Amino acid sequence: MSADTCDTQHRGHSLLPFSTAIQQLVAAAKPLSADAEAIPLAHALGSVLAEPIMMTRAEPPTRRSAMDGWAVCSCDGSNDRKVCGAVYAGTSVIPSVGAGETVAVMTGGVVPDGADTVIPVEHTERKGDVVSFSQEPQAGRHVRQLGEMGDAGRVLLEAGRVLSSADLSAAAGCGADPVFVAARPRVIVMSTGDEVVPWATEPEPHQVRDSNRLGSIAQLIAAGADVIDHLHVPDDPEALRAAVESALGRADLLVTIGGVSMGDKDHLPSTFEACGVAKLFHGVSVQPGKPVWAGHLGEKFVLGLPGNPVSSFVMLETLAVPLLQRMMGGQAQMRPYQAGILGAPARAKKRERFLPADLKINSLGQLVITPRPEQGSGDWTSLAGADALLHVSAGLTLAAGEMAECLTISGATHLGVSGEVPNESV
Ligand code: AMP
Ligand code: MG
């Protein structure tokens, strides 16, 4: 096949535009029918809310000081005040402030009855038990009013929201623990290939470590999946068929690695179809990842990823993440790109491209996206330390300094909280 045909065709068919492929995949999916589950809030990062989170009391529930200072009544003007107590954050017995009096109050402390403002300590001078002020008291200043953040029943997070770290902070503020989240799709990861051996072994020169399997598991967990099993199957049609059938009986999503291209031992497309999986697409206009296969059997989905490590990585970030979000009831159709300045030239020919890239902040505070030197989709070393995938639209040539867009690679922190990467088990 000529290089040109290679960019536009796969198995004799025109390649599907990648954005169309993502849309078709997400459109074919729907939220899982499984019931929502209650999980500890600390494990909910990346999960999809099944029920809204709302405030259970007015916040703040009392007037509170926004500054370290002196609580006074503005009605006494800037006259000196007599000290009659102190309130710290956490003080529960609160003295009241009478005419001509003041109470020391720290940030977060309850503002005493009788006071309507707090004078910050930097505008005051204390001599013995008398405080004088260099700032005119103004009613309401530096006081967080009762209920100013909202009342009980205010919905802070809607069902369908993919929980971020900011959301977890607000949810914890509401005491929403446990939290009801959409059932996590059960996923099985299956690597294939006679040359592929367990990653924690010493391969022969003709063999390759099963690096994609572990990376894929990590990506899927980071995207909210419940990885219930992972295995390796050789390039044997019978063994593949048995393994695919078994996986489809147990999982909501089967992710396979390798065996979907043009080689004599690429048996998976025919295996999927023999198992009754309806093909959505095979071959998309993207680099890397062109041979990717996707289909479904009712509500169950199959993603057949090409075996090259960068290809499978890119396909999971771009296809599996929105698919999983949809299965969890989320609204996101496509992952949003983040804009930045290109740190080195980049170019896409006929297929749109994703390139492992480093992110840095320059001296002006701008995000700089620098693609790794071109190494091809088989070079798994280009994933080491990558922060993002630079996206270049088809036909685009970009010079360093031009605006560009990327998908940031997440997951490392999430893994520590919510999931464990299963140990090698082959
Ligand atoms: P395939 O898509 O099966 O033709 O594989 C393409 C390339 O990816 C080959 O060089 C394979 O050896 C390599 N490969 C396939 N599966 C894996 C895997 N699980 N981990 C690392 N490399 C793999
Ligand atoms: Mg193979």
CSV table of C-alpha atoms and ligand atoms in Angstrom, one decimal:
chain,number,residue,atom,x,y,z
A,1,MET,CA,0.0,0.0,0.0
A,2,SER,CA,1.4,3.4,-0.9
A,3,ALA,CA,2.1,5.9,1.9
A,4,ASP,CA,-0.8,8.0,0.6
A,5,THR,CA,-3.3,5.2,0.5
A,6,CYS,CA,-2.1,4.2,3.9
A,7,ASP,CA,-3.2,7.6,5.2
A,8,THR,CA,-6.7,7.4,3.8
A,9,GLN,CA,-7.7,3.7,3.7
A,10,HIS,CA,-7.8,0.6,5.9
A,11,ARG,CA,-8.6,-2.9,4.5
A,12,GLY,CA,-9.8,-1.2,1.3
A,13,HIS,CA,-12.2,1.2,3.0
A,14,SER,CA,-12.0,4.9,3.4
A,15,LEU,CA,-11.0,5.8,7.0
A,16,LEU,CA,-13.7,7.2,9.2
A,17,PRO,CA,-12.9,10.8,10.5
A,18,PHE,CA,-11.9,10.4,14.1
A,19,SER,CA,-14.4,12.8,15.5
A,20,THR,CA,-17.2,10.9,13.8
A,21,ALA,CA,-15.8,7.6,15.3
A,22,ILE,CA,-15.9,9.1,18.8
A,23,GLN,CA,-19.5,10.4,18.2
A,24,GLN,CA,-20.7,7.1,16.9
A,25,LEU,CA,-19.2,5.2,19.8
A,26,VAL,CA,-20.6,7.5,22.4
A,27,ALA,CA,-24.0,7.6,20.6
A,28,ALA,CA,-24.2,3.8,20.7
A,29,ALA,CA,-23.7,3.7,24.4
A,30,LYS,CA,-26.1,4.5,27.2
A,31,PRO,CA,-25.9,4.6,30.9
A,32,LEU,CA,-25.5,1.2,32.5
A,33,SER,CA,-28.7,-0.2,34.0
A,34,ALA,CA,-26.9,-1.3,37.1
A,35,ASP,CA,-28.0,0.5,40.3
A,36,ALA,CA,-26.0,3.4,41.7
A,37,GLU,CA,-23.6,2.4,44.5
A,38,ALA,CA,-22.7,4.2,47.7
A,39,ILE,CA,-18.9,4.6,47.9
A,40,PRO,CA,-16.7,6.5,50.4
A,41,LEU,CA,-16.2,10.0,49.2
A,42,ALA,CA,-12.4,9.6,49.5
A,43,HIS,CA,-12.7,7.0,46.7
A,44,ALA,CA,-15.0,9.0,44.4
A,45,LEU,CA,-12.5,11.1,42.4
A,46,GLY,CA,-13.4,10.5,38.7
A,47,SER,CA,-16.7,8.8,39.4
A,48,VAL,CA,-20.0,10.0,38.1
A,49,LEU,CA,-22.5,11.3,40.5
A,50,ALA,CA,-25.8,9.4,40.5
A,51,GLU,CA,-27.6,11.7,42.9
A,52,PRO,CA,-27.1,15.5,43.4
A,53,ILE,CA,-25.1,16.7,46.3
A,54,MET,CA,-26.8,19.4,48.3
A,55,MET,CA,-26.1,21.5,51.4
A,56,THR,CA,-27.6,20.1,54.5
A,57,ARG,CA,-27.5,23.3,56.5
A,58,ALA,CA,-27.2,27.0,55.9
A,59,GLU,CA,-23.5,28.0,55.5
A,60,PRO,CA,-22.1,29.5,57.5
A,61,PRO,CA,-24.5,28.4,60.2
A,62,THR,CA,-23.6,31.4,62.3
A,63,ARG,CA,-22.1,34.8,61.6
A,64,ARG,CA,-18.3,34.2,61.4
A,65,SER,CA,-15.3,36.5,61.2
A,66,ALA,CA,-13.5,36.7,58.0
A,67,MET,CA,-10.4,38.4,59.7
A,68,ASP,CA,-8.3,38.2,62.8
A,69,GLY,CA,-9.4,41.4,64.6
A,70,TRP,CA,-11.8,42.9,67.0
A,71,ALA,CA,-15.6,42.5,66.9
A,72,VAL,CA,-17.4,45.8,67.7
A,73,CYS,CA,-20.7,47.5,67.1
A,74,SER,CA,-20.4,50.1,64.4
A,75,CYS,CA,-23.0,52.2,66.3
A,76,ASP,CA,-20.2,53.2,68.7
A,77,GLY,CA,-18.1,54.8,65.9
A,78,SER,CA,-14.3,54.8,66.2
A,79,ASN,CA,-14.3,55.4,70.0
A,80,ASP,CA,-11.9,53.2,72.0
A,81,ARG,CA,-13.4,50.0,73.3
A,82,LYS,CA,-12.9,47.9,76.4
A,83,VAL,CA,-11.8,44.3,75.9
A,84,CYS,CA,-14.3,41.8,77.3
A,85,GLY,CA,-13.3,38.5,75.9
A,86,ALA,CA,-11.9,36.5,73.0
A,87,VAL,CA,-13.4,34.1,70.4
A,88,TYR,CA,-11.2,31.7,68.5
A,89,ALA,CA,-12.2,29.5,65.6
A,90,GLY,CA,-13.8,26.6,67.5
A,91,THR,CA,-14.9,28.6,70.6
A,92,SER,CA,-18.4,27.5,71.4
A,93,VAL,CA,-19.3,29.8,74.3
A,94,ILE,CA,-19.5,33.3,72.9
A,95,PRO,CA,-19.5,36.4,75.0
A,96,SER,CA,-21.7,39.3,73.8
A,97,VAL,CA,-20.5,42.7,72.9
A,98,GLY,CA,-22.1,45.6,74.9
A,99,ALA,CA,-21.9,49.3,74.3
A,100,GLY,CA,-18.3,50.5,74.3
A,101,GLU,CA,-17.0,46.9,74.4
A,102,THR,CA,-15.0,44.7,72.0
A,103,VAL,CA,-14.2,41.0,71.8
A,104,ALA,CA,-11.1,39.7,70.1
A,105,VAL,CA,-12.2,37.4,67.3
A,106,MET,CA,-10.1,35.2,65.0
A,107,THR,CA,-10.8,34.1,61.4
A,108,GLY,CA,-13.6,31.5,61.5
A,109,GLY,CA,-14.7,32.4,65.0
A,110,VAL,CA,-18.3,33.2,65.7
A,111,VAL,CA,-19.1,36.9,65.7
A,112,PRO,CA,-20.6,37.8,69.1
A,113,ASP,CA,-24.1,39.1,69.5
A,114,GLY,CA,-24.0,42.9,69.8
A,115,ALA,CA,-21.2,43.2,67.2
A,116,ASP,CA,-21.9,43.9,63.6
A,117,THR,CA,-18.3,44.3,62.2
A,118,VAL,CA,-14.8,43.1,62.7
A,119,ILE,CA,-11.9,45.6,62.6
A,120,PRO,CA,-8.8,43.8,61.3
A,121,VAL,CA,-6.0,43.7,63.9
A,122,GLU,CA,-3.7,45.6,61.7
A,123,HIS,CA,-6.0,48.7,62.0
A,124,THR,CA,-6.0,48.6,65.8
A,125,GLU,CA,-3.8,49.2,68.8
A,126,ARG,CA,-4.2,47.6,72.2
A,127,LYS,CA,-3.1,49.1,75.4
A,128,GLY,CA,-3.9,47.0,78.5
A,129,ASP,CA,-7.6,46.2,78.1
A,130,VAL,CA,-8.4,49.2,75.8
A,131,VAL,CA,-8.3,49.0,72.0
A,132,SER,CA,-8.2,52.0,69.7
A,133,PHE,CA,-9.0,51.9,66.0
A,134,SER,CA,-7.4,53.6,63.0
A,135,GLN,CA,-10.3,52.5,60.8
A,136,GLU,CA,-13.9,53.6,61.0
A,137,PRO,CA,-16.2,50.6,61.8
A,138,GLN,CA,-18.5,49.8,59.0
A,139,ALA,CA,-21.5,47.5,59.6
A,140,GLY,CA,-21.2,44.1,58.0
A,141,ARG,CA,-17.5,44.5,57.1
A,142,HIS,CA,-15.4,41.4,57.5
A,143,VAL,CA,-18.4,39.4,58.7
A,144,ARG,CA,-19.5,36.3,56.9
A,145,GLN,CA,-23.2,36.5,57.3
A,146,LEU,CA,-25.4,33.5,58.3
A,147,GLY,CA,-26.3,31.5,55.2
A,148,GLU,CA,-24.4,33.8,52.7
A,149,MET,CA,-23.0,30.7,50.9
A,150,GLY,CA,-26.5,29.1,50.7
A,151,ASP,CA,-29.2,27.4,52.6
A,152,ALA,CA,-30.0,23.8,53.3
A,153,GLY,CA,-31.1,22.2,50.1
A,154,ARG,CA,-28.9,24.2,47.7
A,155,VAL,CA,-27.8,21.8,45.0
A,156,LEU,CA,-24.0,22.1,44.6
A,157,LEU,CA,-23.3,19.2,42.3
A,158,GLU,CA,-25.8,17.8,39.8
A,159,ALA,CA,-26.2,14.1,39.0
A,160,GLY,CA,-24.0,13.2,35.9
A,161,ARG,CA,-21.1,15.3,37.1
A,162,VAL,CA,-17.7,13.6,36.8
A,163,LEU,CA,-16.2,14.4,40.3
A,164,SER,CA,-13.1,16.5,40.3
A,165,SER,CA,-10.9,17.3,43.2
A,166,ALA,CA,-12.6,20.7,43.6
A,167,ASP,CA,-16.0,18.8,43.7
A,168,LEU,CA,-14.7,16.5,46.4
A,169,SER,CA,-13.8,19.5,48.5
A,170,ALA,CA,-17.3,21.0,48.2
A,171,ALA,CA,-18.9,17.5,48.7
A,172,ALA,CA,-16.9,17.1,51.9
A,173,GLY,CA,-18.1,20.5,53.0
A,174,CYS,CA,-21.6,19.1,52.7
A,175,GLY,CA,-20.7,16.0,54.6
A,176,ALA,CA,-21.7,13.9,51.6
A,177,ASP,CA,-20.0,10.7,52.6
A,178,PRO,CA,-20.8,8.0,51.4
A,179,VAL,CA,-21.7,9.4,48.0
A,180,PHE,CA,-23.9,7.8,45.4
A,181,VAL,CA,-22.2,7.3,42.2
A,182,ALA,CA,-23.1,5.5,39.0
A,183,ALA,CA,-22.1,1.9,38.8
A,184,ARG,CA,-18.6,1.7,37.4
A,185,PRO,CA,-18.4,-0.2,34.2
A,186,ARG,CA,-16.8,-3.6,34.6
A,187,VAL,CA,-13.9,-3.9,32.3
A,188,ILE,CA,-11.7,-6.8,31.2
A,189,VAL,CA,-8.3,-6.0,29.5
A,190,MET,CA,-7.0,-8.7,27.2
A,191,SER,CA,-3.6,-8.5,25.7
A,192,THR,CA,-2.8,-10.7,22.7
A,193,GLY,CA,0.2,-11.9,20.7
A,194,ASP,CA,2.5,-14.9,20.7
A,195,GLU,CA,5.5,-12.6,21.3
A,196,VAL,CA,4.0,-10.9,24.4
A,197,VAL,CA,5.3,-12.1,27.8
A,198,PRO,CA,4.5,-11.0,31.4
A,199,TRP,CA,6.0,-7.6,32.1
A,200,ALA,CA,7.9,-8.8,35.2
A,201,THR,CA,9.9,-11.4,33.3
A,202,GLU,CA,13.1,-11.4,31.2
A,203,PRO,CA,12.0,-11.6,27.6
A,204,GLU,CA,13.9,-13.4,24.9
A,205,PRO,CA,15.1,-11.2,22.0
A,206,HIS,CA,12.1,-12.0,19.9
A,207,GLN,CA,9.6,-11.3,22.7
A,208,VAL,CA,8.1,-8.1,24.1
A,209,ARG,CA,7.0,-7.3,27.6
A,210,ASP,CA,3.2,-6.9,28.1
A,211,SER,CA,3.6,-3.2,28.9
A,212,ASN,CA,0.4,-2.1,27.4
A,213,ARG,CA,-1.7,-4.3,29.6
A,214,LEU,CA,-0.5,-2.6,32.7
A,215,GLY,CA,-0.7,0.9,31.2
A,216,SER,CA,-4.2,0.2,29.9
A,217,ILE,CA,-5.4,-1.0,33.3
A,218,ALA,CA,-4.1,2.2,34.9
A,219,GLN,CA,-5.7,4.4,32.3
A,220,LEU,CA,-9.0,2.6,32.6
A,221,ILE,CA,-9.0,2.8,36.4
A,222,ALA,CA,-8.2,6.5,36.2
A,223,ALA,CA,-11.2,6.9,33.9
A,224,GLY,CA,-13.5,5.4,36.5
A,225,ALA,CA,-13.6,1.8,35.3
A,226,ASP,CA,-13.8,-1.3,37.6
A,227,VAL,CA,-11.1,-3.5,36.0
A,228,ILE,CA,-12.5,-6.9,37.1
A,229,ASP,CA,-9.9,-9.0,35.2
A,230,HIS,CA,-7.0,-8.9,32.9
A,231,LEU,CA,-5.3,-11.7,30.9
A,232,HIS,CA,-3.1,-12.6,28.0
A,233,VAL,CA,-4.2,-14.8,25.1
A,234,PRO,CA,-1.9,-16.1,22.3
A,235,ASP,CA,-2.7,-15.5,18.6
A,236,ASP,CA,-4.8,-18.6,18.4
A,237,PRO,CA,-8.3,-18.2,16.9
A,238,GLU,CA,-9.9,-20.8,19.2
A,239,ALA,CA,-8.3,-19.5,22.3
A,240,LEU,CA,-9.2,-15.9,21.3
A,241,ARG,CA,-12.8,-16.8,20.7
A,242,ALA,CA,-13.2,-18.6,24.0
A,243,ALA,CA,-11.6,-15.7,25.8
A,244,VAL,CA,-13.7,-13.1,24.1
A,245,GLU,CA,-16.9,-15.0,24.8
A,246,SER,CA,-16.0,-15.5,28.4
A,247,ALA,CA,-15.2,-11.8,28.8
A,248,LEU,CA,-18.4,-10.7,27.1
A,249,GLY,CA,-20.3,-12.8,29.7
A,250,ARG,CA,-18.7,-10.9,32.6
A,251,ALA,CA,-17.8,-7.4,31.5
A,252,ASP,CA,-19.5,-4.2,30.3
A,253,LEU,CA,-16.5,-3.4,28.2
A,254,LEU,CA,-13.8,-5.6,26.8
A,255,VAL,CA,-10.5,-3.9,25.8
A,256,THR,CA,-8.2,-6.0,23.7
A,257,ILE,CA,-4.6,-5.1,22.8
A,258,GLY,CA,-3.1,-6.1,19.4
A,259,GLY,CA,-4.3,-8.4,16.7
A,260,VAL,CA,-6.6,-5.9,14.8
A,261,SER,CA,-4.4,-4.9,11.9
A,262,MET,CA,-3.5,-6.4,8.6
A,263,GLY,CA,-1.2,-9.2,9.7
A,264,ASP,CA,-1.8,-13.0,9.1
A,265,LYS,CA,-2.2,-13.5,12.8
A,266,ASP,CA,-4.6,-10.5,13.4
A,267,HIS,CA,-7.6,-12.7,14.2
A,268,LEU,CA,-9.6,-10.4,16.5
A,269,PRO,CA,-11.9,-8.6,14.0
A,270,SER,CA,-13.2,-12.0,12.7
A,271,THR,CA,-13.4,-13.3,16.3
A,272,PHE,CA,-15.5,-10.3,17.5
A,273,GLU,CA,-17.9,-10.8,14.6
A,274,ALA,CA,-18.1,-14.6,15.2
A,275,CYS,CA,-19.0,-13.8,18.8
A,276,GLY,CA,-21.9,-11.6,17.5
A,277,VAL,CA,-20.4,-8.3,18.3
A,278,ALA,CA,-21.8,-5.7,15.9
A,279,LYS,CA,-19.0,-3.6,14.3
A,280,LEU,CA,-19.2,0.2,14.7
A,281,PHE,CA,-16.0,0.9,12.9
A,282,HIS,CA,-12.7,-0.6,12.0
A,283,GLY,CA,-10.1,1.8,10.9
A,284,VAL,CA,-10.2,5.5,11.7
A,285,SER,CA,-8.4,8.6,10.4
A,286,VAL,CA,-6.0,9.1,13.3
A,287,GLN,CA,-2.3,8.7,13.9
A,288,PRO,CA,-1.4,6.6,15.9
A,289,GLY,CA,-4.3,4.2,16.3
A,290,LYS,CA,-5.6,3.8,12.7
A,291,PRO,CA,-6.5,0.0,12.9
A,292,VAL,CA,-8.7,0.4,16.0
A,293,TRP,CA,-11.9,-1.7,16.1
A,294,ALA,CA,-15.0,-0.9,18.0
A,295,GLY,CA,-18.3,-2.6,18.3
A,296,HIS,CA,-21.1,-3.7,20.7
A,297,LEU,CA,-23.2,-6.6,21.7
A,298,GLY,CA,-26.3,-5.0,23.1
A,299,GLU,CA,-25.1,-2.8,26.0
A,300,LYS,CA,-21.7,-4.4,26.1
A,301,PHE,CA,-18.8,-2.8,24.2
A,302,VAL,CA,-15.6,-4.0,22.6
A,303,LEU,CA,-12.6,-1.8,21.9
A,304,GLY,CA,-9.9,-3.6,19.9
A,305,LEU,CA,-6.8,-1.5,20.3
A,306,PRO,CA,-3.7,-1.8,18.0
A,307,GLY,CA,-0.8,-3.3,19.9
A,308,ASN,CA,1.7,-0.6,19.5
A,309,PRO,CA,2.0,1.0,22.9
A,310,VAL,CA,1.5,4.7,21.9
A,311,SER,CA,-1.4,3.7,19.7
A,312,SER,CA,-3.2,1.8,22.4
A,313,PHE,CA,-2.5,4.6,24.9
A,314,VAL,CA,-3.9,7.3,22.6
A,315,MET,CA,-7.0,5.2,21.8
A,316,LEU,CA,-7.8,4.7,25.4
A,317,GLU,CA,-7.4,8.4,26.2
A,318,THR,CA,-9.6,9.5,23.3
A,319,LEU,CA,-12.1,6.7,22.9
A,320,ALA,CA,-12.4,4.8,26.2
A,321,VAL,CA,-12.7,7.9,28.4
A,322,PRO,CA,-15.8,9.4,26.8
A,323,LEU,CA,-17.3,5.9,26.4
A,324,LEU,CA,-16.9,5.1,30.1
A,325,GLN,CA,-18.3,8.5,31.0
A,326,ARG,CA,-21.3,7.8,28.9
A,327,MET,CA,-21.8,4.4,30.5
A,328,MET,CA,-21.6,6.1,33.9
A,329,GLY,CA,-24.4,8.5,32.9
A,330,GLY,CA,-22.0,11.5,32.3
A,331,GLN,CA,-22.8,14.1,29.7
A,332,ALA,CA,-19.3,14.6,28.2
A,333,GLN,CA,-19.2,13.7,24.5
A,334,MET,CA,-15.5,14.5,23.7
A,335,ARG,CA,-12.7,15.3,26.1
A,336,PRO,CA,-12.0,19.0,26.1
A,337,TYR,CA,-8.6,20.1,24.9
A,338,GLN,CA,-6.4,22.5,26.8
A,339,ALA,CA,-4.8,25.4,24.9
A,340,GLY,CA,-1.1,26.2,25.1
A,341,ILE,CA,1.9,27.5,23.1
A,342,LEU,CA,3.7,25.0,21.0
A,343,GLY,CA,7.3,24.4,22.2
A,344,ALA,CA,8.5,22.7,19.0
A,345,PRO,CA,7.1,22.3,15.5
A,346,ALA,CA,4.5,19.7,14.8
A,347,ARG,CA,2.6,18.5,11.8
A,348,ALA,CA,-0.2,16.2,10.7
A,349,LYS,CA,-0.6,14.9,7.2
A,350,LYS,CA,-3.9,13.4,6.2
A,351,ARG,CA,-4.8,11.9,9.5
A,352,GLU,CA,-5.2,14.0,12.7
A,353,ARG,CA,-2.4,13.2,15.2
A,354,PHE,CA,-1.8,12.8,18.9
A,355,LEU,CA,1.8,13.0,20.1
A,356,PRO,CA,3.2,12.4,23.6
A,357,ALA,CA,4.3,15.8,24.9
A,358,ASP,CA,5.8,17.6,27.9
A,359,LEU,CA,4.0,20.6,29.6
A,360,LYS,CA,5.9,23.5,31.1
A,361,ILE,CA,4.9,27.0,32.3
A,362,ASN,CA,7.0,29.7,30.7
A,363,SER,CA,8.2,32.9,32.4
A,364,LEU,CA,4.9,34.6,31.3
A,365,GLY,CA,2.9,32.0,33.0
A,366,GLN,CA,1.7,30.4,29.7
A,367,LEU,CA,1.4,26.7,29.2
A,368,VAL,CA,3.9,25.4,26.7
A,369,ILE,CA,3.3,22.1,25.0
A,370,THR,CA,6.4,20.4,23.6
A,371,PRO,CA,6.0,17.2,21.6
A,372,ARG,CA,8.5,14.5,22.2
A,373,PRO,CA,10.9,14.0,19.2
A,374,GLU,CA,9.1,11.8,16.7
A,375,GLN,CA,9.7,8.1,17.4
A,376,GLY,CA,6.8,6.2,16.1
A,377,SER,CA,3.9,4.4,17.7
A,378,GLY,CA,6.0,1.4,18.8
A,379,ASP,CA,8.3,3.4,21.0
A,380,TRP,CA,7.0,3.0,24.5
A,381,THR,CA,9.9,5.0,25.9
A,382,SER,CA,8.1,8.2,24.5
A,383,LEU,CA,5.4,7.6,27.1
A,384,ALA,CA,7.8,7.8,30.0
A,385,GLY,CA,7.2,11.1,31.8
A,386,ALA,CA,4.8,12.5,29.2
A,387,ASP,CA,2.3,15.0,30.6
A,388,ALA,CA,0.0,15.3,27.7
A,389,LEU,CA,-1.0,14.3,24.2
A,390,LEU,CA,-0.5,17.1,21.7
A,391,HIS,CA,-3.4,17.2,19.2
A,392,VAL,CA,-2.7,18.3,15.6
A,393,SER,CA,-5.6,18.5,13.2
A,394,ALA,CA,-5.3,16.8,9.8
A,395,GLY,CA,-3.3,18.8,7.3
A,396,LEU,CA,-1.9,21.2,9.8
A,397,THR,CA,1.7,22.4,10.1
A,398,LEU,CA,2.4,24.3,13.3
A,399,ALA,CA,5.6,26.2,14.1
A,400,ALA,CA,7.0,26.6,17.6
A,401,GLY,CA,5.3,29.5,19.3
A,402,GLU,CA,1.9,29.0,17.6
A,403,MET,CA,-1.2,28.1,19.6
A,404,ALA,CA,-1.9,24.4,20.0
A,405,GLU,CA,-4.1,22.1,22.0
A,406,CYS,CA,-3.6,19.0,24.1
A,407,LEU,CA,-5.2,16.4,26.3
A,408,THR,CA,-3.6,16.2,29.7
A,409,ILE,CA,-2.7,12.8,31.0
A,410,SER,CA,-4.2,12.2,34.3
A,411,GLY,CA,-4.4,9.3,36.6
A,412,ALA,CA,-1.3,8.9,38.7
A,413,THR,CA,-2.8,10.7,41.8
A,414,HIS,CA,-6.2,9.0,41.3
A,415,LEU,CA,-4.7,5.6,41.4
A,416,GLY,CA,-3.4,6.2,44.9
A,417,VAL,CA,-6.9,7.0,46.2
A,418,SER,CA,-9.4,4.8,44.5
A,419,GLY,CA,-7.9,1.8,42.9
A,420,GLU,CA,-5.2,-0.6,42.9
A,421,VAL,CA,-3.4,-1.7,39.8
A,422,PRO,CA,-3.7,-5.5,39.9
A,423,ASN,CA,-0.4,-7.4,40.1
A,424,GLU,CA,0.9,-9.2,37.1
A,425,SER,CA,-0.9,-12.6,37.2
A,426,VAL,CA,0.1,-14.5,34.0
B,1,AMP,P1,-0.2,-5.9,16.7
B,1,AMP,O1,-1.2,-4.8,16.8
B,1,AMP,O2,-0.7,-7.1,17.3
B,1,AMP,O3,0.2,-6.1,15.2
B,1,AMP,O4,1.1,-5.4,17.4
B,1,AMP,C1,1.8,-4.3,17.0
B,1,AMP,C2,3.0,-4.1,17.8
B,1,AMP,O5,2.7,-3.9,19.2
B,1,AMP,C3,3.9,-5.4,17.8
B,1,AMP,O6,5.3,-4.9,17.7
B,1,AMP,C4,3.7,-6.0,19.1
B,1,AMP,O7,4.7,-6.8,19.5
B,1,AMP,C5,3.4,-4.8,20.0
B,1,AMP,N1,2.5,-5.2,21.1
B,1,AMP,C6,1.4,-5.9,21.0
B,1,AMP,N2,0.8,-6.1,22.2
B,1,AMP,C7,1.6,-5.5,23.1
B,1,AMP,C8,1.6,-5.4,24.5
B,1,AMP,N3,0.6,-5.9,25.2
B,1,AMP,N4,2.6,-4.7,25.1
B,1,AMP,C9,3.6,-4.2,24.4
B,1,AMP,N5,3.7,-4.3,23.1
B,1,AMP,C10,2.7,-5.0,22.4
B,2,MG,MG,-0.2,-9.1,17.5
